[in-house]
Short mmCIF file of C-alpha atoms in Angstrom, two decimals:
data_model
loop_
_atom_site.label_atom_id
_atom_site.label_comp_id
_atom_site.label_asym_id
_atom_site.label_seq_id
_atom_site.Cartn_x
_atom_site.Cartn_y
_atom_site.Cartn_z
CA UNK A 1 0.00 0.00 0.00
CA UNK A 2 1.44 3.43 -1.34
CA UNK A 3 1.57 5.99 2.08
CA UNK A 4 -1.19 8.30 1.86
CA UNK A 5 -0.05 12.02 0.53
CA UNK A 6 -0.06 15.02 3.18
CA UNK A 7 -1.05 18.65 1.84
CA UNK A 8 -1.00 21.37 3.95
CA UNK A 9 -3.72 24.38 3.58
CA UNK A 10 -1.59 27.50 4.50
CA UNK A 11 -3.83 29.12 7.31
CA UNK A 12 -2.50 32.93 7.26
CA UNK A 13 -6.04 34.20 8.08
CA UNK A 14 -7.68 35.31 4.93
CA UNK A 15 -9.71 33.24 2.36
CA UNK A 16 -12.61 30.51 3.02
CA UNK A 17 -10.42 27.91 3.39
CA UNK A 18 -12.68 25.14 4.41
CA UNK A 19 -13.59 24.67 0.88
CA UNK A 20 -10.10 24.09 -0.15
CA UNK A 21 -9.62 22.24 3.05
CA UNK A 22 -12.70 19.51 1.72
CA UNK A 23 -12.31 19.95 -1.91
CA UNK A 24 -8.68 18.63 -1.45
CA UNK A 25 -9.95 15.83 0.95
CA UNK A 26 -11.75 14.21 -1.51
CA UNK A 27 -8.56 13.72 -3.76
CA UNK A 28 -7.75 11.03 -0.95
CA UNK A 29 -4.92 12.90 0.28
CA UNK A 30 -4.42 14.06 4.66
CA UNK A 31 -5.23 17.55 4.04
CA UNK A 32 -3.90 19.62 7.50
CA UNK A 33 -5.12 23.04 7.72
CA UNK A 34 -1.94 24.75 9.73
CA UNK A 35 0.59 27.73 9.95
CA UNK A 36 3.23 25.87 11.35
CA UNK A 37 6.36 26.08 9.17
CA UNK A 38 7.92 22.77 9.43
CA UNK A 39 4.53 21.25 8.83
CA UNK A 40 4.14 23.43 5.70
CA UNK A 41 7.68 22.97 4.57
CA UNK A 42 7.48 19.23 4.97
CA UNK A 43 3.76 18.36 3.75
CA UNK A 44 4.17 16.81 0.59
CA UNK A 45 1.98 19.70 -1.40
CA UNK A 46 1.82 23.08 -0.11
CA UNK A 47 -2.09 24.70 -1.03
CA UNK A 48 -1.57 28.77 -0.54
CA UNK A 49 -5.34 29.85 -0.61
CA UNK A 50 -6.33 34.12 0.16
CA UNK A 51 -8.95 36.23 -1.10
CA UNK A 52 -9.73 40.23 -0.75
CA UNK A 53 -6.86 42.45 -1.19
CA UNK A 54 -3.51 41.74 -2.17
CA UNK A 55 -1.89 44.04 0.30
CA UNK A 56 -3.89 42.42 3.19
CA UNK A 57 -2.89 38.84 1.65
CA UNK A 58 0.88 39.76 1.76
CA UNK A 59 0.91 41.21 5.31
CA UNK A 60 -1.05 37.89 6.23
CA UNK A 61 1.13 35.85 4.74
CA UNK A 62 4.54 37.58 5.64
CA UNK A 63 3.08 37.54 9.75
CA UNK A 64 3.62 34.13 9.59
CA UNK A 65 6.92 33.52 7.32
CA UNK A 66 4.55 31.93 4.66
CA UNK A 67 7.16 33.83 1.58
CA UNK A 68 10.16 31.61 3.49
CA UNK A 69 7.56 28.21 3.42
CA UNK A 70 7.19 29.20 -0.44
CA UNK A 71 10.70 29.97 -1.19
CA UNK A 72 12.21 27.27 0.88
CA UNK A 73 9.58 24.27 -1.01
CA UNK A 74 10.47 25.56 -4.55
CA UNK A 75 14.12 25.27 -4.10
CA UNK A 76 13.70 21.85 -2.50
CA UNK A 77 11.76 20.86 -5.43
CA UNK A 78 8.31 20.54 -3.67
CA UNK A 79 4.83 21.14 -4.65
CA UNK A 80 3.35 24.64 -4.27
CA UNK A 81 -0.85 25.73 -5.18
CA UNK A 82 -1.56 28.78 -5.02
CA UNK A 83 -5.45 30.22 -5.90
CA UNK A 84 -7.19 33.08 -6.51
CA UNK A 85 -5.41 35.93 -4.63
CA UNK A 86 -2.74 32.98 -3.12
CA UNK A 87 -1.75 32.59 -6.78
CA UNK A 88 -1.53 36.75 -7.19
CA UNK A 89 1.33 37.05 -4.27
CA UNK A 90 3.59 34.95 -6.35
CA UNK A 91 4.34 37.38 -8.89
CA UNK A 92 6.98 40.33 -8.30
CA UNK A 93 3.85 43.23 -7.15
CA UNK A 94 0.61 44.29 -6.80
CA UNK A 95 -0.96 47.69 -7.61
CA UNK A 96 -4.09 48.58 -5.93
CA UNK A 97 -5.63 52.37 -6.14
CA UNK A 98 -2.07 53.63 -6.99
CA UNK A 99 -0.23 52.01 -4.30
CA UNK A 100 2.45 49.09 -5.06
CA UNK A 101 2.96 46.18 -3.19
CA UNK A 102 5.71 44.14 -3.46
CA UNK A 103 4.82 40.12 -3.39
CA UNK A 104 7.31 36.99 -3.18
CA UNK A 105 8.59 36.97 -7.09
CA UNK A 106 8.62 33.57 -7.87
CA UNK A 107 6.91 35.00 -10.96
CA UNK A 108 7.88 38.32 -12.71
CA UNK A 109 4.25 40.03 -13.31
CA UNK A 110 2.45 42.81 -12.52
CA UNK A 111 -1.16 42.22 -10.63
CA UNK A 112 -3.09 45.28 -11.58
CA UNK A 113 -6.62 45.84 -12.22
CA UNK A 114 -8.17 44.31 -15.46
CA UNK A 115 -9.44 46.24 -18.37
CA UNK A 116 -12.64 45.39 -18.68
CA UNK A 117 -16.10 47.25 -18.58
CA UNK A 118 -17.89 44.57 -16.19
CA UNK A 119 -15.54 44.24 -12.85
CA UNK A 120 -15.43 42.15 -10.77
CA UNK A 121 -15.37 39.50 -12.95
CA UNK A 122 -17.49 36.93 -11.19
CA UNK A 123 -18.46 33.46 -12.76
CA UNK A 124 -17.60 30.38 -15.14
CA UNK A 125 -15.17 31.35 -17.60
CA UNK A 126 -13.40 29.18 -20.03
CA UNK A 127 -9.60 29.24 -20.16
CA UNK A 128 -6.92 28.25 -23.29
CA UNK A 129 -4.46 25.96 -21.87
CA UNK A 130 -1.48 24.44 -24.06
CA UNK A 131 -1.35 21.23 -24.75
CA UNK A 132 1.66 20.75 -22.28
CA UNK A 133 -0.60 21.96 -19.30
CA UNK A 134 -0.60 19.00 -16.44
CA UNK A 135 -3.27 20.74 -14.28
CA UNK A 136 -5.36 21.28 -17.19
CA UNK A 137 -5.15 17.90 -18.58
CA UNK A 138 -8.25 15.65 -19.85
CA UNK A 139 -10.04 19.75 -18.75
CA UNK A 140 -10.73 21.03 -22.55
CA UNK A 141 -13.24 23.47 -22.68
CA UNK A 142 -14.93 23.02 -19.20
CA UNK A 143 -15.74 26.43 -17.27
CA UNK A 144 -14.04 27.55 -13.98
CA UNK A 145 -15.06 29.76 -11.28
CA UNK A 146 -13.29 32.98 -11.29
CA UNK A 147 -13.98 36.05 -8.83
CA UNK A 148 -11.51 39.03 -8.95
CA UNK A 149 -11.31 41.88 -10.62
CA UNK A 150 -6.99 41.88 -10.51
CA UNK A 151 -4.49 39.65 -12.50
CA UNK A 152 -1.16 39.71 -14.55
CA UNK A 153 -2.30 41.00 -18.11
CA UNK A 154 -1.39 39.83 -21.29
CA UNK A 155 -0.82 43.02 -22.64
CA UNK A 156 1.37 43.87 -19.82
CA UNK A 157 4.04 41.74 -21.49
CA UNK A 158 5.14 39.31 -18.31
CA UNK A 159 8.40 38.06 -19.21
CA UNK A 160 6.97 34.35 -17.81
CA UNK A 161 9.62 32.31 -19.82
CA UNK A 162 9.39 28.81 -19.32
CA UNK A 163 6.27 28.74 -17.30
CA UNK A 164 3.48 26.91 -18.82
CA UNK A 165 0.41 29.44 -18.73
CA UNK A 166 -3.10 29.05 -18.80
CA UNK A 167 -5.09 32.34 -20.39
CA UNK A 168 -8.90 33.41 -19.75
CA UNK A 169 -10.45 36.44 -21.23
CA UNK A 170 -12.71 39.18 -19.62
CA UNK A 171 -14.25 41.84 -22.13
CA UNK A 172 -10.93 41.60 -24.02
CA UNK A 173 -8.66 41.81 -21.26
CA UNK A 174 -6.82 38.53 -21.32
CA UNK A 175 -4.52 37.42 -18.29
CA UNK A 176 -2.76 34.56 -16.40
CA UNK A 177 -5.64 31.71 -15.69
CA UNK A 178 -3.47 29.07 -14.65
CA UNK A 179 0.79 29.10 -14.48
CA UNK A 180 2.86 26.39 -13.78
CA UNK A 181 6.93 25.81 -13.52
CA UNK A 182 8.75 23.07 -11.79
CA UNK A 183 6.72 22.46 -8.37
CA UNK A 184 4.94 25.94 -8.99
CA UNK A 185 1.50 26.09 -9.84
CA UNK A 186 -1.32 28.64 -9.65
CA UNK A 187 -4.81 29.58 -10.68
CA UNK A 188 -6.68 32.90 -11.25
CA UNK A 189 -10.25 31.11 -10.49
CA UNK A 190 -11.03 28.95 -7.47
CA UNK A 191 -10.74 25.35 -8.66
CA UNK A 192 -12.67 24.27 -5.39
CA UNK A 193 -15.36 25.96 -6.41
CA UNK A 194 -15.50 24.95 -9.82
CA UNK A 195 -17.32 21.54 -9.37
CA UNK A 196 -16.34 18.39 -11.28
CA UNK A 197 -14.03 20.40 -13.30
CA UNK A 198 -12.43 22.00 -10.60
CA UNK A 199 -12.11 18.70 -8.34
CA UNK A 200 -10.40 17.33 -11.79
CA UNK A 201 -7.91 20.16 -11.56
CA UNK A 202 -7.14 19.34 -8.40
CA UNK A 203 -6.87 15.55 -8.86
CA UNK A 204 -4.11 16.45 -11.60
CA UNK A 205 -2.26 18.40 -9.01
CA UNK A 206 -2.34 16.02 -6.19
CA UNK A 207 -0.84 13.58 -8.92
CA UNK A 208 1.80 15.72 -9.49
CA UNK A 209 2.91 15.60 -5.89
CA UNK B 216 -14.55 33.00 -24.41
CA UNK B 217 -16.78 35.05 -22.03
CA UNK B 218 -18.60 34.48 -18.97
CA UNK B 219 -21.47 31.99 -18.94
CA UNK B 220 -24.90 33.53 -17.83
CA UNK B 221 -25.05 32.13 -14.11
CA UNK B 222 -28.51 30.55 -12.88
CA UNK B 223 -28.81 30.56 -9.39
CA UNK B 224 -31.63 28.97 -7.04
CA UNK B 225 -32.51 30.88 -3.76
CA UNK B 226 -33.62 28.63 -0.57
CA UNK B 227 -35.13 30.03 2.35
CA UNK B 228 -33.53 28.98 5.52
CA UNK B 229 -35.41 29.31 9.08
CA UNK B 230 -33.17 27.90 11.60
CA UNK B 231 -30.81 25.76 9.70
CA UNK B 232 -33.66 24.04 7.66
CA UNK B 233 -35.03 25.02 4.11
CA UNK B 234 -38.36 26.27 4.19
CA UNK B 235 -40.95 26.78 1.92
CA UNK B 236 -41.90 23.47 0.54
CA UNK B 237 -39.21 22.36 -1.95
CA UNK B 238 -40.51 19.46 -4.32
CA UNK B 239 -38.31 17.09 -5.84
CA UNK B 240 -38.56 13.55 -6.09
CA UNK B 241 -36.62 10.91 -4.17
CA UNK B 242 -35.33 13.04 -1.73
CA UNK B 243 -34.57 11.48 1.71
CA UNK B 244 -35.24 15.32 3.41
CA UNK B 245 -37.03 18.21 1.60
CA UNK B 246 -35.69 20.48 4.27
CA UNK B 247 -32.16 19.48 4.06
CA UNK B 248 -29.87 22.50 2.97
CA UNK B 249 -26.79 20.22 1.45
CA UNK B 250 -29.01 17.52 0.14
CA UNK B 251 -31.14 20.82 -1.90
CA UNK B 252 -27.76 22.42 -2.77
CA UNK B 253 -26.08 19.12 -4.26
CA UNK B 254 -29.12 18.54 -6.20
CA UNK B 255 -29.19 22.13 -7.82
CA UNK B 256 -25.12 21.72 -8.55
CA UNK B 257 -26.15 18.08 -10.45
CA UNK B 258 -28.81 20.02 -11.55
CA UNK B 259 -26.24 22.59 -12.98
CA UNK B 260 -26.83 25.43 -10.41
CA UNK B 261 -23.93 27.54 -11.05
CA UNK B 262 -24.53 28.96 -7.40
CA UNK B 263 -26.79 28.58 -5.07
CA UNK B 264 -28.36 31.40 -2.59
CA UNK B 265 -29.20 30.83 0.77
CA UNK B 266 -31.63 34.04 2.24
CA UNK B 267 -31.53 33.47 6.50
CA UNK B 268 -34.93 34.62 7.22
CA UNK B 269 -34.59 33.10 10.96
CA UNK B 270 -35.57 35.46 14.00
CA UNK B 271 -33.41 33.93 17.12
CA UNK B 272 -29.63 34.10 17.83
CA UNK B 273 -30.09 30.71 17.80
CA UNK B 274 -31.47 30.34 15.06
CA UNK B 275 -29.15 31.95 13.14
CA UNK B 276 -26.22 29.70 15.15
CA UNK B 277 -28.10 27.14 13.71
CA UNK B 278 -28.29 28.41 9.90
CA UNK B 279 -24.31 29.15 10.43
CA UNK B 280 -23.55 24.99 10.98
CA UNK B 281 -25.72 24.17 8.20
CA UNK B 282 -23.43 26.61 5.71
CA UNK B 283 -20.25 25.44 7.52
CA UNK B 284 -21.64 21.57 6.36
CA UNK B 285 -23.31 22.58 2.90
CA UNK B 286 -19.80 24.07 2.14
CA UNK B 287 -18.19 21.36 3.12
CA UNK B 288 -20.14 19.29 0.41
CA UNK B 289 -20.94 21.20 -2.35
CA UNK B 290 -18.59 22.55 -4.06
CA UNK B 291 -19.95 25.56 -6.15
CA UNK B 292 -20.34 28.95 -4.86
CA UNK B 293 -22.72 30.03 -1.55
CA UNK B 294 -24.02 32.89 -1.15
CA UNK B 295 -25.65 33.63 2.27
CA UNK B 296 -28.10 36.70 2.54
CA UNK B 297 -30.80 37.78 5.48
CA UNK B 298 -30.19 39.52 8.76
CA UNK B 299 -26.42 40.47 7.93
CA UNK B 300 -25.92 43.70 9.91
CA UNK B 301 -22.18 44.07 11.00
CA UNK B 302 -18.94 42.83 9.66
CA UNK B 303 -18.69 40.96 12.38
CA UNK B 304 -21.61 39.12 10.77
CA UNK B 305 -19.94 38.78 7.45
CA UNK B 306 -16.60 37.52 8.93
CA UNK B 307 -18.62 34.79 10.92
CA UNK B 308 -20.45 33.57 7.39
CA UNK B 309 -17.71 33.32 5.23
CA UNK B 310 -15.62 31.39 8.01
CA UNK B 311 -18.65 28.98 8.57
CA UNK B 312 -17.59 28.65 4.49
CA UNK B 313 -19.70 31.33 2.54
CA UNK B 314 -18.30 32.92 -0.43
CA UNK B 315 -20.30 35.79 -1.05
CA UNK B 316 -22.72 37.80 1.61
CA UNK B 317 -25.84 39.55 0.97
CA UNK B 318 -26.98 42.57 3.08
CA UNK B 319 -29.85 44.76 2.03
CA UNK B 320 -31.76 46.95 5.41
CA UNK B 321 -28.85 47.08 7.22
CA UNK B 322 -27.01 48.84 4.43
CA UNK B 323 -30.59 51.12 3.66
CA UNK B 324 -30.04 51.94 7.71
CA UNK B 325 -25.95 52.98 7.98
CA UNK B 326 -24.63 52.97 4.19
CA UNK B 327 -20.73 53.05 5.97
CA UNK B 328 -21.40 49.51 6.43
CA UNK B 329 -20.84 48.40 2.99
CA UNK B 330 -17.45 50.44 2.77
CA UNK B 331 -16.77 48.66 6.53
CA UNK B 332 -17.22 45.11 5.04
CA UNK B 333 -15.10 45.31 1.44
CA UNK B 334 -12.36 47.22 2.92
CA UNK B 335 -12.03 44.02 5.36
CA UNK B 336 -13.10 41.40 2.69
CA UNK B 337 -12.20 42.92 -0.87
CA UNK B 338 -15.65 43.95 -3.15
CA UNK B 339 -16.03 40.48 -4.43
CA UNK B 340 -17.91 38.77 -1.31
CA UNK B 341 -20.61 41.70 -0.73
CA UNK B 342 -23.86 41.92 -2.39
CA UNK B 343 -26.09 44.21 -2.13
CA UNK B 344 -30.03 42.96 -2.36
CA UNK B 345 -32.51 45.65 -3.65
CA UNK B 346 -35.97 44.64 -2.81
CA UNK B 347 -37.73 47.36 -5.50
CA UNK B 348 -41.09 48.03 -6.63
CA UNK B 349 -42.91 50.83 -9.26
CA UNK B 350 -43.06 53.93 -6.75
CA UNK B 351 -44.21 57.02 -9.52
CA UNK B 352 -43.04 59.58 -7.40
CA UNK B 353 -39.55 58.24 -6.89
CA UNK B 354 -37.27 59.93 -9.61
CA UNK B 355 -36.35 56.39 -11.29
CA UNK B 356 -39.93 55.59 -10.86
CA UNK B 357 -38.36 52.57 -8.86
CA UNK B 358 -38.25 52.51 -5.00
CA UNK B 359 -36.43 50.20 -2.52
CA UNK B 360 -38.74 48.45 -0.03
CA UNK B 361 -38.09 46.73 3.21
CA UNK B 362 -39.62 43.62 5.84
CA UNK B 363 -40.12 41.64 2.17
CA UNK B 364 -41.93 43.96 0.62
CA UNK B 365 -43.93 45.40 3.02
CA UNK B 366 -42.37 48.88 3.75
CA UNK B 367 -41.29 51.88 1.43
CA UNK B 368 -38.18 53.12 2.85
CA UNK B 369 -38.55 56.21 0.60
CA UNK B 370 -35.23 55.39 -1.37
CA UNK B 371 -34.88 55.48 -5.14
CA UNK B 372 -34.12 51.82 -5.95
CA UNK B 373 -31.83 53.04 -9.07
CA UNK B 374 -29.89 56.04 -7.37
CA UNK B 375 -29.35 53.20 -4.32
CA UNK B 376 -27.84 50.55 -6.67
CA UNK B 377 -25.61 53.40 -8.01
CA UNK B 378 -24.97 54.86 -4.69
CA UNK B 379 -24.35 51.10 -3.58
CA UNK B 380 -21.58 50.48 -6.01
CA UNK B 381 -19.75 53.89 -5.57
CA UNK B 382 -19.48 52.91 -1.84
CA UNK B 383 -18.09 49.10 -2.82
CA UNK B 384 -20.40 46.29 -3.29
CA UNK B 385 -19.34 43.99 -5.86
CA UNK B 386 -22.88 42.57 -6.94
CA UNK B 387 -26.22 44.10 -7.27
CA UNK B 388 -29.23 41.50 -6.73
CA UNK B 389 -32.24 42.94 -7.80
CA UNK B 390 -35.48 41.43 -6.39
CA UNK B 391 -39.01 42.79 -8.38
CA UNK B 392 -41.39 42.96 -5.36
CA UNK B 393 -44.08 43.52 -8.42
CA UNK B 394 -43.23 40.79 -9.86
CA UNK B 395 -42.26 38.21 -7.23
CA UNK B 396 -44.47 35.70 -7.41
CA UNK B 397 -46.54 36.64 -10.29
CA UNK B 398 -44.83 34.52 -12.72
CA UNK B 399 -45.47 36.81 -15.31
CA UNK B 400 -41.65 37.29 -16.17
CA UNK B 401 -38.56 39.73 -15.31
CA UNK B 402 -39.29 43.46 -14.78
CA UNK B 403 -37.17 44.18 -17.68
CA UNK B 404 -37.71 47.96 -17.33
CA UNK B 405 -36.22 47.60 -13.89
CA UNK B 406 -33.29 45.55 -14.77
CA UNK B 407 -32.45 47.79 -17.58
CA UNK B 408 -32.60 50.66 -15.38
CA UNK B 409 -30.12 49.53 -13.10
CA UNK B 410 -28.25 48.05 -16.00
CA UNK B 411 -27.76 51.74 -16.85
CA UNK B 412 -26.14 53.30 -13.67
CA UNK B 413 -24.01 50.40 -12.49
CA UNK B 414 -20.93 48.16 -14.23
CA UNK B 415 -20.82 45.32 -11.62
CA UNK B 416 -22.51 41.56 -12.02
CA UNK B 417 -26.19 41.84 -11.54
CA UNK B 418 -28.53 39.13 -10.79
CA UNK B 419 -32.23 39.29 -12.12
CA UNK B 420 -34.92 38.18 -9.74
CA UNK B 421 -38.36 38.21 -9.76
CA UNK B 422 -41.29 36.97 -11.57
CA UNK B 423 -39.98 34.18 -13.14
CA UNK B 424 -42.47 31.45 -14.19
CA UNK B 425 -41.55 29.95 -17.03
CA UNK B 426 -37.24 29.00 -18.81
CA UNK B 427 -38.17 31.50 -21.65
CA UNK B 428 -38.75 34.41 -19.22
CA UNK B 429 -34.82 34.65 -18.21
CA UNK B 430 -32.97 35.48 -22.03
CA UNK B 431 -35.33 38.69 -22.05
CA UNK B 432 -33.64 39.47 -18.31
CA UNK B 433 -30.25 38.84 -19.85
CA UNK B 434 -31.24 40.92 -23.08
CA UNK B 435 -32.30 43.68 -20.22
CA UNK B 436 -29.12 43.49 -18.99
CA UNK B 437 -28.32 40.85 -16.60
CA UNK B 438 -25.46 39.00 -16.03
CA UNK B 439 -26.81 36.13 -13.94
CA UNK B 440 -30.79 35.28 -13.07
CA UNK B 441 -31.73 34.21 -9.86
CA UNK B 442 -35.60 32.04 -8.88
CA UNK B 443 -36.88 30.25 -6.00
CA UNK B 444 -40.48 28.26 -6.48
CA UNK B 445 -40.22 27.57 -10.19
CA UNK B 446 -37.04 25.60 -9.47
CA UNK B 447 -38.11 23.98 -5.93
CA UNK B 448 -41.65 23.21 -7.54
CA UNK B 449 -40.27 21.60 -10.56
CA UNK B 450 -41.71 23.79 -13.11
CA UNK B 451 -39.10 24.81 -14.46
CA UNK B 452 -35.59 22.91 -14.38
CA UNK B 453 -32.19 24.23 -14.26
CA UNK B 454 -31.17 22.54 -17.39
CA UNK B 455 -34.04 23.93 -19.13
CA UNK B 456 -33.26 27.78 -18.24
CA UNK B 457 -29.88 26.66 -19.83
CA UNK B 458 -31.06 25.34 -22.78
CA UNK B 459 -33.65 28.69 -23.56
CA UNK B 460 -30.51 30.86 -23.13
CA UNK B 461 -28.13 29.23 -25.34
CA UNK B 462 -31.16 28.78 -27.93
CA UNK B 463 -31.23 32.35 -27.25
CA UNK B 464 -27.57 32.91 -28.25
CA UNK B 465 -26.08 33.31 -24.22
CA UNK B 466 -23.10 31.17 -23.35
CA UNK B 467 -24.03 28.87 -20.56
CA UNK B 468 -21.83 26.20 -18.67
CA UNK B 469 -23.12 23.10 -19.16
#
């Protein structure tokens, strides 16, 4: 018998993370909701949830080392998920009403606010992944559940290299649905939100670990 | 790509049960909040609403467990509206494992409230629920009622929506009092009157009775369309809202 998978839920106080918490569960990994660092650090996937403001979701995360638990998994090679505004902090900064904040630059990319006429945007949106996508595999056009009204634009020109990204498209904004490099991964929309489509995505990533 | 057109059921909730007689077959508890909500999600629900309409602390203690174990199983979007009054409030419904909140008197009583709650939370969890009916000598011709219906509170229902969204709700449901119940479609005038003054999501609710009422909402303006009795009475299914709208020419997620 293969030992069951641990994933830690980052706890830094922000996000519904009870969601994430059972959405994972059902994967048929341990899923430990905790801030504790060499819990995080050793858990064999990391899941960095956080909604609301950037800003607030950087402080949050910083109070409890959680840019340290990221940095210190991706150069060991291990498994990091981070959604909605979890996947935002991993870029280089955020800019909300003018101000900039930086963010833990595993990623270079701007968050800013989207172009688009209808903000947030709230709902099932359908995302182009390349072929080489792992999270999105066997996912061809199935809907995910996306509320935000930031993200790293397309037409901001993120130098993302080697990353494998995901695109969705809001009133002809398009920006960074999905990304994933080495043991990084991240989506824009809440996979564990997103139904059968969304448990899917996570299944992929929990076979990843 | 663009956004499907959500459809979204609405369940009353009195004490941790739903009320109002919900009728589907082979269902082991009619008043069971996560058996209803996993129904509407195979159903294709693309969220579902919960509005609190229970009078007692307790009650509400009680409606708080049965979102912390409907979240817990259902994994599409909750929404919990009805006696929300303090972000204190809001911050004890989305840990119990709601995603968005609605508020809708409290907000008619101290407007800094809404600013209060998406400074905390970010835009994205707060909606704002306009109960509105034809009032001629409101400037809009619209005005926002209170207790379900029942009370004026001498507000234009359009200038609030506007006035709503300039102080940082991220989602305008609008609730026909008119036509609620009626089943003689969307207000359409309504929707597109709101449609006009605000650029955030906004859910259409109200009078709808059969699936080819909801693409006129849409056409009105409407990002998502919201119904209670149709869908818990069986008149009309989810699946069959879905279908009129993409006959219709609306993407849907299917």
């Amino acid at each position: 018998m293969t030992p069951e998978l641990s994933v830690v839920v980052l706890d830094y106080g922000l996000g519904n993370i009870r969601s994430a918490q059972r959405a994972l569960a059902r994967t048929g990994v341990e899923v430990t909701v905790s801030v504790d660092h060499d819990e995080a650090v050793a858990a064999d996937g990391l899941v960095v949830p956080g909604v609301g403001a950037f800003a607030a979701c950087v402080d949050g995360l910083i109070n409890i080392g959680g840019d340290k638990i990221i940095a210190e998994r991706v150069a060991a090679g291990k498994p990091v998920l981070g959604i909605c505004v979890g996947a935002q902090i991993l870029f280089t900064e955020g800019v909300e009403h003018g101000r900039r904040v930086a963010g833990c630059a595993q990623w270079p990319g701007v968050v800013e606010e989207l172009y688009a006429r209808r903000l947030p945007h709230m709902g099932w949106n359908t995302v182009d992944a390349p072929q080489q996508s792992k999270l999105f595999g066997g996912l061809a056009d199935e809907r995910f559940y996306f509320v935000h009204s930031y993200g790293v634009r397309e037409r901001a020109r993120p130098a993302l290299g080697e990353a494998v990204v995901t695109w969705a498209e809001h009133d002809g904004d398009r920006f960074v649905a999905g990304i994933e490099q080495g043991p990084l991964s991240a989506t824009q929309f809440h996979p564990e939100k997103s139904g059968t489509a969304g448990a899917r995505l996570l299944q992929n990533w929990v076979a990843s670990l | 790509m663009s956004l499907a057109v959500r459809v979204i059921p609405c369940l009353d909730v009195h004490d941790g049960r739903v009320v109002k007689g919900v009728n589907f077959e082979n269902l082991r508890d009619a008043g069971d909040p996560v058996e209803l909500a996993a129904r509407y999600d195979a159903e294709g629900a693309d969220e579902v609403t919960f509005l609190d309409i229970s009078a007692s602390v307790e009650g509400r203690q009680t409606t708080l467990e049965m979102v912390h174990r409907t979240a817990g199983e259902v994994f599409i979007p909750l929404t919990v509206g009805g006696g929300i009054s303090s972000v204190e409030d809001v911050d004890t419904m989305l840990r119990a494992g709601a995603d968005k909140v609605g508020i809708n008197t409290a907000a008619i009583h101290r407007p800094e409230l809404i600013g209060e709650i998406t400074r905390r939370f970010g835009n994205q969890v707060l909606v704002l629920s306009v109960d509105a009916r034809r009032e001629p000598e409101q400037p809009s011709g619209f005005g926002v009622t209170t207790h379900g219906g029942r009370k004026p509170a001498d507000l234009d229902a359009v200038e609030w929506a506007r006035r709503g969204v300039e102080l940082g709700v991220g989602e305008i449901l609008l609730n026909s009092m008119d036509a609620d119940g009626t089943t003689g479609g969307f207000d359409l005038e309504m929707i597109r009157a709101v449609r006009a003054v605000v650029d955030v999501p906004l859910i259409a609710s109200g009078g709808a009775g059969q699936a080819s009422d909801f693409p006129p909402a849409v056409a009105a303006g409407a990002d998502a369309v919201l119904a209670a009795s149709v869908f818990h009475f069986g008149t009309v299914k989810i699946t069959e809202v879905k279908q009129a709208l993409s006959d219709a020419g609306y993407p849907v997620r299917n």
